[in-house]
PDB file of N, CA and C in Angstrom:
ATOM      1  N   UNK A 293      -2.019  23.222 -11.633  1.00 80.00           N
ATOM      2  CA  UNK A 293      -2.876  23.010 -12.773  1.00 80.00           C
ATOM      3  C   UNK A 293      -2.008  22.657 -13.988  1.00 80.00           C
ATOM      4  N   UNK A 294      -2.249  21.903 -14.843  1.00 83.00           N
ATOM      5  CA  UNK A 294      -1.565  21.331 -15.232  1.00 83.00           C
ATOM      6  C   UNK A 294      -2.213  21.866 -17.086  1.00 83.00           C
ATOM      7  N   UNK A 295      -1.360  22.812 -17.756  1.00 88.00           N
ATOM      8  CA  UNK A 295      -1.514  23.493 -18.641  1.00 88.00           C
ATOM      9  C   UNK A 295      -0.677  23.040 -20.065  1.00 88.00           C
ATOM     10  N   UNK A 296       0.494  22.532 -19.797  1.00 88.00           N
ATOM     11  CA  UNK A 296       1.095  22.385 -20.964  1.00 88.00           C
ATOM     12  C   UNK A 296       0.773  20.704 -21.830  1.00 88.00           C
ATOM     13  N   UNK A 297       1.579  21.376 -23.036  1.00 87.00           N
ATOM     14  CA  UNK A 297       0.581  19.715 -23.702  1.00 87.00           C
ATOM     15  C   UNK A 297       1.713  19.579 -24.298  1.00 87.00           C
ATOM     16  N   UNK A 298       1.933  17.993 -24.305  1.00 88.00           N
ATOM     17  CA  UNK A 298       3.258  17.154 -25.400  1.00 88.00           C
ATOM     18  C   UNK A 298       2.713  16.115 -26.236  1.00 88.00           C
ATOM     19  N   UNK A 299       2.819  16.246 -27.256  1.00 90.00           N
ATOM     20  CA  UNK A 299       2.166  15.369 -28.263  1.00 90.00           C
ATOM     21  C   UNK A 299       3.378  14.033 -28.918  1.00 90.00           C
ATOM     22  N   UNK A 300       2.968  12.920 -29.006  1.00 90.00           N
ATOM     23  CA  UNK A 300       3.437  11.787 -29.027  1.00 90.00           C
ATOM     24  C   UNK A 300       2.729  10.870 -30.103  1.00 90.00           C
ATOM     25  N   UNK A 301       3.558  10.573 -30.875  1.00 94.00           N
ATOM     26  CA  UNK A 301       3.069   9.682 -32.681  1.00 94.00           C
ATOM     27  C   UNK A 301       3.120   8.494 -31.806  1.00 94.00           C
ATOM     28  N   UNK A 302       2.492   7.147 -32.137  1.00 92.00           N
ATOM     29  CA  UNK A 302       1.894   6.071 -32.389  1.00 92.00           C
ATOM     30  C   UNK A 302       1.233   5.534 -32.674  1.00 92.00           C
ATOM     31  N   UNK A 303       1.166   4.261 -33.411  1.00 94.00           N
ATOM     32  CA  UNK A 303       0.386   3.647 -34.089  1.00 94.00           C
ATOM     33  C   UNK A 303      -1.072   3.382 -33.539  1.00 94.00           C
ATOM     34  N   UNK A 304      -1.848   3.201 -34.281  1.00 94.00           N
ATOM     35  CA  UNK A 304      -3.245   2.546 -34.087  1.00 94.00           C
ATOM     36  C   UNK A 304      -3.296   2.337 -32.561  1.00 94.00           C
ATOM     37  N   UNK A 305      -2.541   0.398 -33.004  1.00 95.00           N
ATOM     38  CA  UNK A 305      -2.923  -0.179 -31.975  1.00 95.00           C
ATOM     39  C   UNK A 305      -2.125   0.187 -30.793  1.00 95.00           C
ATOM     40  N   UNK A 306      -0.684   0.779 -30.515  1.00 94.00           N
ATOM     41  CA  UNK A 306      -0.040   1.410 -29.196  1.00 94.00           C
ATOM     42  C   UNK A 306      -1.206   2.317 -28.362  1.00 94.00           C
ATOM     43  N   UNK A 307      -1.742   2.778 -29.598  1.00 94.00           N
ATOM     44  CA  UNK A 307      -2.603   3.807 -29.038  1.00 94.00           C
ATOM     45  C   UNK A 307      -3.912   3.104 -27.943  1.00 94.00           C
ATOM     46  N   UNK A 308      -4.498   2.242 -28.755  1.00 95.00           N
ATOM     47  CA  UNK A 308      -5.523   1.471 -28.587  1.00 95.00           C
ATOM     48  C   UNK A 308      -4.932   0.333 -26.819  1.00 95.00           C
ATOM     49  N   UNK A 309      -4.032  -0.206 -27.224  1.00 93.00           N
ATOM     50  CA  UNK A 309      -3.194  -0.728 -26.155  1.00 93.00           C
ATOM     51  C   UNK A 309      -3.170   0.255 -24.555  1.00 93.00           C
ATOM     52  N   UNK A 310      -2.882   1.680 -24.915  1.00 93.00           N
ATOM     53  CA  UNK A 310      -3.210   2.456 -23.688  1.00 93.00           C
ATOM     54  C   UNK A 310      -3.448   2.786 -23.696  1.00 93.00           C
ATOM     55  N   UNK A 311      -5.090   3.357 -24.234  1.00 94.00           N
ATOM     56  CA  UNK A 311      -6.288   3.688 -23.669  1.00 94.00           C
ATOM     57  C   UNK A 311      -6.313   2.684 -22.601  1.00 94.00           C
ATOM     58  N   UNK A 312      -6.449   1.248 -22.919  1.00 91.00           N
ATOM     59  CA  UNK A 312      -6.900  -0.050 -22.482  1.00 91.00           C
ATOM     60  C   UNK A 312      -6.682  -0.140 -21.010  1.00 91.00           C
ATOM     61  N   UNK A 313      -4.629  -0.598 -21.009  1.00 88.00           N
ATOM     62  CA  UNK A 313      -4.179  -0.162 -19.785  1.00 88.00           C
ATOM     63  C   UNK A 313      -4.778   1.278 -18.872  1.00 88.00           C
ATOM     64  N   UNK A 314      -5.109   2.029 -19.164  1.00 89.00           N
ATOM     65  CA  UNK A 314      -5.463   3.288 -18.410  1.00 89.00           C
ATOM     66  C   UNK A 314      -6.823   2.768 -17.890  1.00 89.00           C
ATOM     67  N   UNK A 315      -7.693   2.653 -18.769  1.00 89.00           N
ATOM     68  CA  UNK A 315      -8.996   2.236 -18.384  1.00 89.00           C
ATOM     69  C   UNK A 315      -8.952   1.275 -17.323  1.00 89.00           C
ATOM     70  N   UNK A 316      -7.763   0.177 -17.586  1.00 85.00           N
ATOM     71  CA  UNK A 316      -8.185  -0.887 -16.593  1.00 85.00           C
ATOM     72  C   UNK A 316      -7.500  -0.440 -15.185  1.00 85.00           C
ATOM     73  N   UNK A 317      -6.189   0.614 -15.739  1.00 85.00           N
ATOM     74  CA  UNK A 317      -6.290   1.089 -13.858  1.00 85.00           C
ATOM     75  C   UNK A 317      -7.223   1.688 -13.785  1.00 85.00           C
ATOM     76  N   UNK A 318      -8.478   2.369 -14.184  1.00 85.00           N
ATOM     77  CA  UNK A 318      -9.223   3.554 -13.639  1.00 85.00           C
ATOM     78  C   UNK A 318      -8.654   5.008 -13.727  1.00 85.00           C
ATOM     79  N   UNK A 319      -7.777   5.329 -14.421  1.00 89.00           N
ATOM     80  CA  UNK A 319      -6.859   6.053 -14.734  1.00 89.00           C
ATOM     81  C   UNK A 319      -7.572   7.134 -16.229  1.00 89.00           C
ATOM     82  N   UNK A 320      -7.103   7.884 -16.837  1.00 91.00           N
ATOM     83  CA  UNK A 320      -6.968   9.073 -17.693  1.00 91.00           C
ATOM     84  C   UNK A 320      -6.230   8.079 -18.642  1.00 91.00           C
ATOM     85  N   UNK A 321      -5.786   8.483 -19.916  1.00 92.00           N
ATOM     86  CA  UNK A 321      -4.814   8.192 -20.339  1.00 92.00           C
ATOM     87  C   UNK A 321      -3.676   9.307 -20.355  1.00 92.00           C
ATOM     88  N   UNK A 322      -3.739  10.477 -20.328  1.00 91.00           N
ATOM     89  CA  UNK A 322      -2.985  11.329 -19.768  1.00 91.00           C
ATOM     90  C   UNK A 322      -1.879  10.815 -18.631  1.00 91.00           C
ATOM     91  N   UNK A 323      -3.081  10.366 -17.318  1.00 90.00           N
ATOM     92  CA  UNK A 323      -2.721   9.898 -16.234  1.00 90.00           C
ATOM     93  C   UNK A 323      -1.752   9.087 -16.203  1.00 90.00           C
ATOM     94  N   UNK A 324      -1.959   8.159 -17.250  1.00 90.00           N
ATOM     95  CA  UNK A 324      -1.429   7.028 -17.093  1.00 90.00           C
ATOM     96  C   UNK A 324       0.063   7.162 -17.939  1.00 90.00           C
ATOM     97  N   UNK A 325       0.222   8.129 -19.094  1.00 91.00           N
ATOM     98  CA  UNK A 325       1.466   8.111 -19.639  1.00 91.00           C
ATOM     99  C   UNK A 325       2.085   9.073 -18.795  1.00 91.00           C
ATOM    100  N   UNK A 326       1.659   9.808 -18.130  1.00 89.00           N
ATOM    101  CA  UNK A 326       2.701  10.655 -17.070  1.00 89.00           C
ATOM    102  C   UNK A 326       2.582   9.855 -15.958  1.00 89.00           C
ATOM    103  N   UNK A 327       1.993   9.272 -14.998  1.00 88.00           N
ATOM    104  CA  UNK A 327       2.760   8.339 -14.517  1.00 88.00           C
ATOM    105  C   UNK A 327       3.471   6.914 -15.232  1.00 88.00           C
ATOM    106  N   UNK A 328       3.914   6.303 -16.258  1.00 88.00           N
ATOM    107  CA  UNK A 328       4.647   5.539 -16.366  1.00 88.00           C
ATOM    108  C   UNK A 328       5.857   6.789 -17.100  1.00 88.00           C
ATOM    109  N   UNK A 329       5.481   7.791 -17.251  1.00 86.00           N
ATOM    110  CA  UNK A 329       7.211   8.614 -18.052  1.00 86.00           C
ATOM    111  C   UNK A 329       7.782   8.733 -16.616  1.00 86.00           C
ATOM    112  N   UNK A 330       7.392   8.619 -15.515  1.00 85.00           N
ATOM    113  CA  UNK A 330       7.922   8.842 -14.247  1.00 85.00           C
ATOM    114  C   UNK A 330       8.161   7.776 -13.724  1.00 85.00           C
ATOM    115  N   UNK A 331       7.890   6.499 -13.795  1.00 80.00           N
ATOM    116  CA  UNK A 331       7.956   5.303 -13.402  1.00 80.00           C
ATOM    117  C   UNK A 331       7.386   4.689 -12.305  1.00 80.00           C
ATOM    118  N   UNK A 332       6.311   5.251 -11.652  1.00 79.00           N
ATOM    119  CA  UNK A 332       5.578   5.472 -10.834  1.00 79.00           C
ATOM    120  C   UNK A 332       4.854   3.927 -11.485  1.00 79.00           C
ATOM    121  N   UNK A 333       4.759   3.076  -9.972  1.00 73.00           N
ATOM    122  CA  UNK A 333       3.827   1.410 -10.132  1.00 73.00           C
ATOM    123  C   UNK A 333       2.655   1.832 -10.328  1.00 73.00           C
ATOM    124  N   UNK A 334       1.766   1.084 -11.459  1.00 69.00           N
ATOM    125  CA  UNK A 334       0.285   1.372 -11.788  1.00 69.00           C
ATOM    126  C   UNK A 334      -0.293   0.089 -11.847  1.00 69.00           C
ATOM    127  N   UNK A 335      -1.244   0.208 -10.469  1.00 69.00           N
ATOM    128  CA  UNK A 335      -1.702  -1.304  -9.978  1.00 69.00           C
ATOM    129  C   UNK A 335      -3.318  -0.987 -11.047  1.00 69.00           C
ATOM    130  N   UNK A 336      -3.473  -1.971 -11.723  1.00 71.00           N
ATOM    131  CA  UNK A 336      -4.741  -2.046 -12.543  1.00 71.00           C
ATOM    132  C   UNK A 336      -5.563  -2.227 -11.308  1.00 71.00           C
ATOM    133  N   UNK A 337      -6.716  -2.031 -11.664  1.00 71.00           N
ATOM    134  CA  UNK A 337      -8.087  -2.273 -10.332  1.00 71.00           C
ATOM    135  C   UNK A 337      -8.335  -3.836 -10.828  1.00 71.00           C
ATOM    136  N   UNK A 338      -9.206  -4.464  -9.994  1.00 72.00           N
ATOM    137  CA  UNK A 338      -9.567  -5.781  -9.797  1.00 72.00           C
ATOM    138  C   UNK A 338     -10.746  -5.741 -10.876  1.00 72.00           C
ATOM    139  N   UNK A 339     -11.094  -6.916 -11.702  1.00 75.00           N
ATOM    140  CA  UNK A 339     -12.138  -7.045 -13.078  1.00 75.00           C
ATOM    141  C   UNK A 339     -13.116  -7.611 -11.502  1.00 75.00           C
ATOM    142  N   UNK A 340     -14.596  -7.648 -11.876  1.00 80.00           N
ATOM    143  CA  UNK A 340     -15.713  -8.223 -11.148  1.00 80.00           C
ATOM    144  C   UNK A 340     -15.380  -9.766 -10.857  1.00 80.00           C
ATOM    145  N   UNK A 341     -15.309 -10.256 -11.968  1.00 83.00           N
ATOM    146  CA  UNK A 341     -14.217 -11.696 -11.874  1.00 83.00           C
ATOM    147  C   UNK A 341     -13.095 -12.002 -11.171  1.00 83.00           C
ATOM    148  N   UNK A 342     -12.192 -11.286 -11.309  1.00 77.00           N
ATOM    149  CA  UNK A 342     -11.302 -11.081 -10.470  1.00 77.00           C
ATOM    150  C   UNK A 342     -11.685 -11.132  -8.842  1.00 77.00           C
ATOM    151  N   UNK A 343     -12.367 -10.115  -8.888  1.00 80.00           N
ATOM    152  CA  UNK A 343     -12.625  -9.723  -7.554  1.00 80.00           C
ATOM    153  C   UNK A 343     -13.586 -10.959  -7.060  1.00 80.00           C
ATOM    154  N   UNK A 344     -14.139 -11.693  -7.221  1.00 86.00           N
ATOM    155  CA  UNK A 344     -14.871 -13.095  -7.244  1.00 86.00           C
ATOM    156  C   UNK A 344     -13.943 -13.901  -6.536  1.00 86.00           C
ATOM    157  N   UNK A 345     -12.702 -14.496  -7.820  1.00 83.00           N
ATOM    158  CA  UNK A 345     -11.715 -15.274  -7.547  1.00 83.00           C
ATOM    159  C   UNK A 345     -11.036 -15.116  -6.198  1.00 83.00           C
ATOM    160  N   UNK A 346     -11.070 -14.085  -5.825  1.00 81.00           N
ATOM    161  CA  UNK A 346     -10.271 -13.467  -4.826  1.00 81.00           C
ATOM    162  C   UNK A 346     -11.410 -13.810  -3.432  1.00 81.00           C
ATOM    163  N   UNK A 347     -12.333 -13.304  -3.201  1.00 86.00           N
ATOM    164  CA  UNK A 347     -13.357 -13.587  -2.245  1.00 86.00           C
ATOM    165  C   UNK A 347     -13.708 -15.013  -2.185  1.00 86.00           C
ATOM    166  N   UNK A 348     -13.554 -16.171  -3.188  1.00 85.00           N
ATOM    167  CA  UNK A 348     -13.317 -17.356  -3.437  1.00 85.00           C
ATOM    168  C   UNK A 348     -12.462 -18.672  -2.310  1.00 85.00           C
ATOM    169  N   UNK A 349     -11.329 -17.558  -3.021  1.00 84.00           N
ATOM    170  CA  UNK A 349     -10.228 -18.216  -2.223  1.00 84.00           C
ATOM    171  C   UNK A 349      -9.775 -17.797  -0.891  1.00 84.00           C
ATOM    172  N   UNK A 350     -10.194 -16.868  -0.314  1.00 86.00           N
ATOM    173  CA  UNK A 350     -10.059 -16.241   0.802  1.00 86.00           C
ATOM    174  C   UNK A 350     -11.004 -17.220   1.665  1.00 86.00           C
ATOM    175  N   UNK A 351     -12.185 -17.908   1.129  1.00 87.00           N
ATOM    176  CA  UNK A 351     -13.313 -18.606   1.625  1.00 87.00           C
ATOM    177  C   UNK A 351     -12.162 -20.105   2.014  1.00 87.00           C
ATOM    178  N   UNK A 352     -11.849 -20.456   0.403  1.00 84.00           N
ATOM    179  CA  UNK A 352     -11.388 -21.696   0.200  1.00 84.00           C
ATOM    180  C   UNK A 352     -10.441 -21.499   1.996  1.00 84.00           C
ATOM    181  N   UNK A 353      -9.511 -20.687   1.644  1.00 84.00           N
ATOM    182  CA  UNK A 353      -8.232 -20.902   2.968  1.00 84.00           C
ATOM    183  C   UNK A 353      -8.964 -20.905   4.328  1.00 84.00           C
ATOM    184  N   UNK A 354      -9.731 -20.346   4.558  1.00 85.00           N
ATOM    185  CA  UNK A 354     -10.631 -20.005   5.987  1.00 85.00           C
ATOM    186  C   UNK A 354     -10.975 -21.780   6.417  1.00 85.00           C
ATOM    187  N   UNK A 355     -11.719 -22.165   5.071  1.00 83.00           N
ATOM    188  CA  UNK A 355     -12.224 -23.367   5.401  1.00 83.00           C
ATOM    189  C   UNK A 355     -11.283 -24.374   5.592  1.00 83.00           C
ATOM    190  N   UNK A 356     -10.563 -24.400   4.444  1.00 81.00           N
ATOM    191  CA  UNK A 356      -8.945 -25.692   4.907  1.00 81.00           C
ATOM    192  C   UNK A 356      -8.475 -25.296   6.172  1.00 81.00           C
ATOM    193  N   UNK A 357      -8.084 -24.267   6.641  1.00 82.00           N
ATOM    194  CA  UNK A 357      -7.737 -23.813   8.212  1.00 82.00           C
ATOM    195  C   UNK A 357      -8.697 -24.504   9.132  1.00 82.00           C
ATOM    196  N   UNK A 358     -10.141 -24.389   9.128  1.00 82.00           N
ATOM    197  CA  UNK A 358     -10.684 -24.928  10.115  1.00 82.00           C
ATOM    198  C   UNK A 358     -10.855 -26.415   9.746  1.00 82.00           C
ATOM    199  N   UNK A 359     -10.491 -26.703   8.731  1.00 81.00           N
ATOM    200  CA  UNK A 359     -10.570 -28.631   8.508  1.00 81.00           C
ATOM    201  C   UNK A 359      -9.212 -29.085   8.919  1.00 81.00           C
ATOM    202  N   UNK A 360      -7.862 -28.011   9.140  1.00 79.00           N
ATOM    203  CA  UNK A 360      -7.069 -28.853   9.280  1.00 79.00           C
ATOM    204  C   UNK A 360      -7.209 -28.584  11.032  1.00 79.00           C
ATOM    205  N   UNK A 361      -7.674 -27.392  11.209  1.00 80.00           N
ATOM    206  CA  UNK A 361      -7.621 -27.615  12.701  1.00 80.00           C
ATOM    207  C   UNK A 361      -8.593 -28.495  13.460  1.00 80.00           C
ATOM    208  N   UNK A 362      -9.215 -29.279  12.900  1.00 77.00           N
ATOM    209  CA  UNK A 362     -10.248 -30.285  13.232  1.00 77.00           C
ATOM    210  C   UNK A 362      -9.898 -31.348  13.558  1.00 77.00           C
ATOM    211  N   UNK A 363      -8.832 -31.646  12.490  1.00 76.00           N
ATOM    212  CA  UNK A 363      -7.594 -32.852  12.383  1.00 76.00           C
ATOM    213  C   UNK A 363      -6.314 -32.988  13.185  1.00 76.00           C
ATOM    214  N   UNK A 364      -6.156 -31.808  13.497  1.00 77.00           N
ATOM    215  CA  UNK A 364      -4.757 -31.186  14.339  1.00 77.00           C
ATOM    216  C   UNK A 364      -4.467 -32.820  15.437  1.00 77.00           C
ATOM    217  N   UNK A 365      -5.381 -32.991  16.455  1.00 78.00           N
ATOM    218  CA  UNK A 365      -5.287 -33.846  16.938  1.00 78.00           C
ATOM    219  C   UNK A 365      -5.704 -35.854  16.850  1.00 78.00           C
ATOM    220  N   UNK A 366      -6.097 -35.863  15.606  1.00 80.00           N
ATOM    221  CA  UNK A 366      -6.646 -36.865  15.122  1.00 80.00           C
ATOM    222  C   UNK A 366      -5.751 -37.659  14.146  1.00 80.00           C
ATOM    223  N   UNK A 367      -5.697 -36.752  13.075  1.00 78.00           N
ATOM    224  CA  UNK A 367      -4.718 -37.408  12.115  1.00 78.00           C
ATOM    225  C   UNK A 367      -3.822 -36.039  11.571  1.00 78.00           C
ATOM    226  N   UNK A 368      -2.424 -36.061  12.181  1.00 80.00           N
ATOM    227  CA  UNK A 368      -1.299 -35.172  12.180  1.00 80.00           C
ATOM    228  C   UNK A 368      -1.061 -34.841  10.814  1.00 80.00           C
ATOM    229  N   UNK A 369      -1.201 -36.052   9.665  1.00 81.00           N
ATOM    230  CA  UNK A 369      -0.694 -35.808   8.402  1.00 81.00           C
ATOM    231  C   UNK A 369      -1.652 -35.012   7.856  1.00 81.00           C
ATOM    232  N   UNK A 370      -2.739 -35.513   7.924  1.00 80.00           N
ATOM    233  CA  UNK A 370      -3.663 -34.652   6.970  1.00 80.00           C
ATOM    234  C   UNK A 370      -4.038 -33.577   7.175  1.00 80.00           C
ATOM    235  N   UNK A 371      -3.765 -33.215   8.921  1.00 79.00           N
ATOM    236  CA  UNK A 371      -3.733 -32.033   9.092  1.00 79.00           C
ATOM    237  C   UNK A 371      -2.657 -31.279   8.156  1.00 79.00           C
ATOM    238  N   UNK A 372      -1.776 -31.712   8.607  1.00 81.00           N
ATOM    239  CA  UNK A 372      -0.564 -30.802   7.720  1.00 81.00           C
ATOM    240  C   UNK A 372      -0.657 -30.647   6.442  1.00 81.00           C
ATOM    241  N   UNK A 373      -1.331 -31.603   5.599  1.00 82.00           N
ATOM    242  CA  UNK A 373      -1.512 -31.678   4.003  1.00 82.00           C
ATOM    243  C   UNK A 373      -2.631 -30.185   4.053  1.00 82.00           C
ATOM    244  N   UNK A 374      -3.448 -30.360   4.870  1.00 80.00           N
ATOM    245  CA  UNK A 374      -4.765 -29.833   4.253  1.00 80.00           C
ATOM    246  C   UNK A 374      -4.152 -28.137   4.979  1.00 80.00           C
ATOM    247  N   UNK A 375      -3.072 -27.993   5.863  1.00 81.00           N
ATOM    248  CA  UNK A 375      -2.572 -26.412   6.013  1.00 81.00           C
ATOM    249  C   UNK A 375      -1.835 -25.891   5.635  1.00 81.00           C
ATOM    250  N   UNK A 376      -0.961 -27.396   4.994  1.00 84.00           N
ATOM    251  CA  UNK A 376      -0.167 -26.630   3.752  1.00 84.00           C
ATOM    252  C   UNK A 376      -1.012 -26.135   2.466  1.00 84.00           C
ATOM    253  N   UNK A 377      -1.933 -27.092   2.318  1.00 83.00           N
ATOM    254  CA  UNK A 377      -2.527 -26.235   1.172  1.00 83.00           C
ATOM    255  C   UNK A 377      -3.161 -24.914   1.349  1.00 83.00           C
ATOM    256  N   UNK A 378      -3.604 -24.854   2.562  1.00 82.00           N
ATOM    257  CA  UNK A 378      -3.933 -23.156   3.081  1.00 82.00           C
ATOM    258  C   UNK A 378      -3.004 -22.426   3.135  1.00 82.00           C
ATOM    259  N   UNK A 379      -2.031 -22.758   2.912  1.00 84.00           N
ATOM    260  CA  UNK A 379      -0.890 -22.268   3.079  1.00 84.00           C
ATOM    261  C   UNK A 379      -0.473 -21.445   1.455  1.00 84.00           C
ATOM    262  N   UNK A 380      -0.681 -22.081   0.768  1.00 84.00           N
ATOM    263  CA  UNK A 380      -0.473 -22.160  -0.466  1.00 84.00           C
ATOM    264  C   UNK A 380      -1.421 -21.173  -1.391  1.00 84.00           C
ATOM    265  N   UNK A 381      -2.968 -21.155  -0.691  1.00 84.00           N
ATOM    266  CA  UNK A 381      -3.818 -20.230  -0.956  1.00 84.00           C
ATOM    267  C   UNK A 381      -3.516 -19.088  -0.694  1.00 84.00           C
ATOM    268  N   UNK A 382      -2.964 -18.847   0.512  1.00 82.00           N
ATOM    269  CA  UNK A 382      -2.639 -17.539   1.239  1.00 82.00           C
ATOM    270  C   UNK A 382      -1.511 -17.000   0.751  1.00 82.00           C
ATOM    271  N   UNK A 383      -0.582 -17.922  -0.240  1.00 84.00           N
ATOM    272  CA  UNK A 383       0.352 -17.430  -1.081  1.00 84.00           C
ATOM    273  C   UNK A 383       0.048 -16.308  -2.175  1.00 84.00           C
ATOM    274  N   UNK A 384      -1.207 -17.060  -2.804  1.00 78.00           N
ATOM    275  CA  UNK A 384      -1.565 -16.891  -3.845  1.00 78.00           C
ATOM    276  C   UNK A 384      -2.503 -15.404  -4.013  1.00 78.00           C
ATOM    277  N   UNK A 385      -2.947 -15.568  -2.433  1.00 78.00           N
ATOM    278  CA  UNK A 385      -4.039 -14.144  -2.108  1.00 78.00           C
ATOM    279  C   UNK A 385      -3.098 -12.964  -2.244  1.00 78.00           C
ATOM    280  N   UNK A 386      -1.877 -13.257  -1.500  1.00 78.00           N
ATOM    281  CA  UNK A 386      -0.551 -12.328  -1.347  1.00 78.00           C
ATOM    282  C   UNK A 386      -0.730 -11.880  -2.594  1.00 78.00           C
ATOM    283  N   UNK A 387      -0.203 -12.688  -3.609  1.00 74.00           N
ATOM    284  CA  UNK A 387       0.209 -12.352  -4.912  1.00 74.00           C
ATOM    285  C   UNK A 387      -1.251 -11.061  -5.510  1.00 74.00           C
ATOM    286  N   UNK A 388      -1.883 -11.652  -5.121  1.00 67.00           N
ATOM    287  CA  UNK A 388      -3.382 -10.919  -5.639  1.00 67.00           C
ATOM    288  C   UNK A 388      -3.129  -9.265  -5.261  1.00 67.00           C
ATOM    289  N   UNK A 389      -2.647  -8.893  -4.173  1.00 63.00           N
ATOM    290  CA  UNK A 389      -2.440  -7.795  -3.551  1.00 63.00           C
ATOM    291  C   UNK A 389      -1.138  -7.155  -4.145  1.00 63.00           C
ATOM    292  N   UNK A 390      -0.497  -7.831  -5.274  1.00 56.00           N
ATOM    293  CA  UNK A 390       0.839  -6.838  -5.801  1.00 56.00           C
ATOM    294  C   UNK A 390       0.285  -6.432  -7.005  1.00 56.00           C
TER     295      UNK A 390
END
């Protein structure tokens, strides 16, 4: 249980700044300045938008995958154009997940 209290001066907006960050992980602000005094990674949660973009492009790559595999035997280049660009999506989904 967590009983003791440390009090910390900053301005307005520092202050205002992490509420913000806390809120957008889903976090305390408590939470959130004892895990960053520890250095502990604080992945923000996904905005509704966000989370859109993301279900988006997960669509987008599914579909270039099955257009380039359509092509696979027809026309070699465009296959490859259109799985590199799936390729490129699936980069980008990665990134979404750090």
């Amino acid at each position: 249980m967590k009983r003791e209290v440390i009090q910390i001066r900053c301005s307005i907006y520092e202050k205002k700044l992490l509420k913000k960050r806390a809120a957008r992980a889903g976090i305390s602000l408590s939470e959130y300045l004892r895990l960053t005094a520890f250095q502990i990674n604080i992945v923000e949660r996904l905005t509704p938008e966000q989370l859109e973009s993301y279900q988006m492009l997960v669509q987008y790559k599914n579909n270039f995958m099955r257009i380039s595999n359509m092509f696979k035997h027809r026309d070699t280049r465009l296959a490859k154009e259109v799985e590199d660009l799936a390729e490129k999506i699936r980069t980008h989904l990665q990134n979404f997940k750090k």
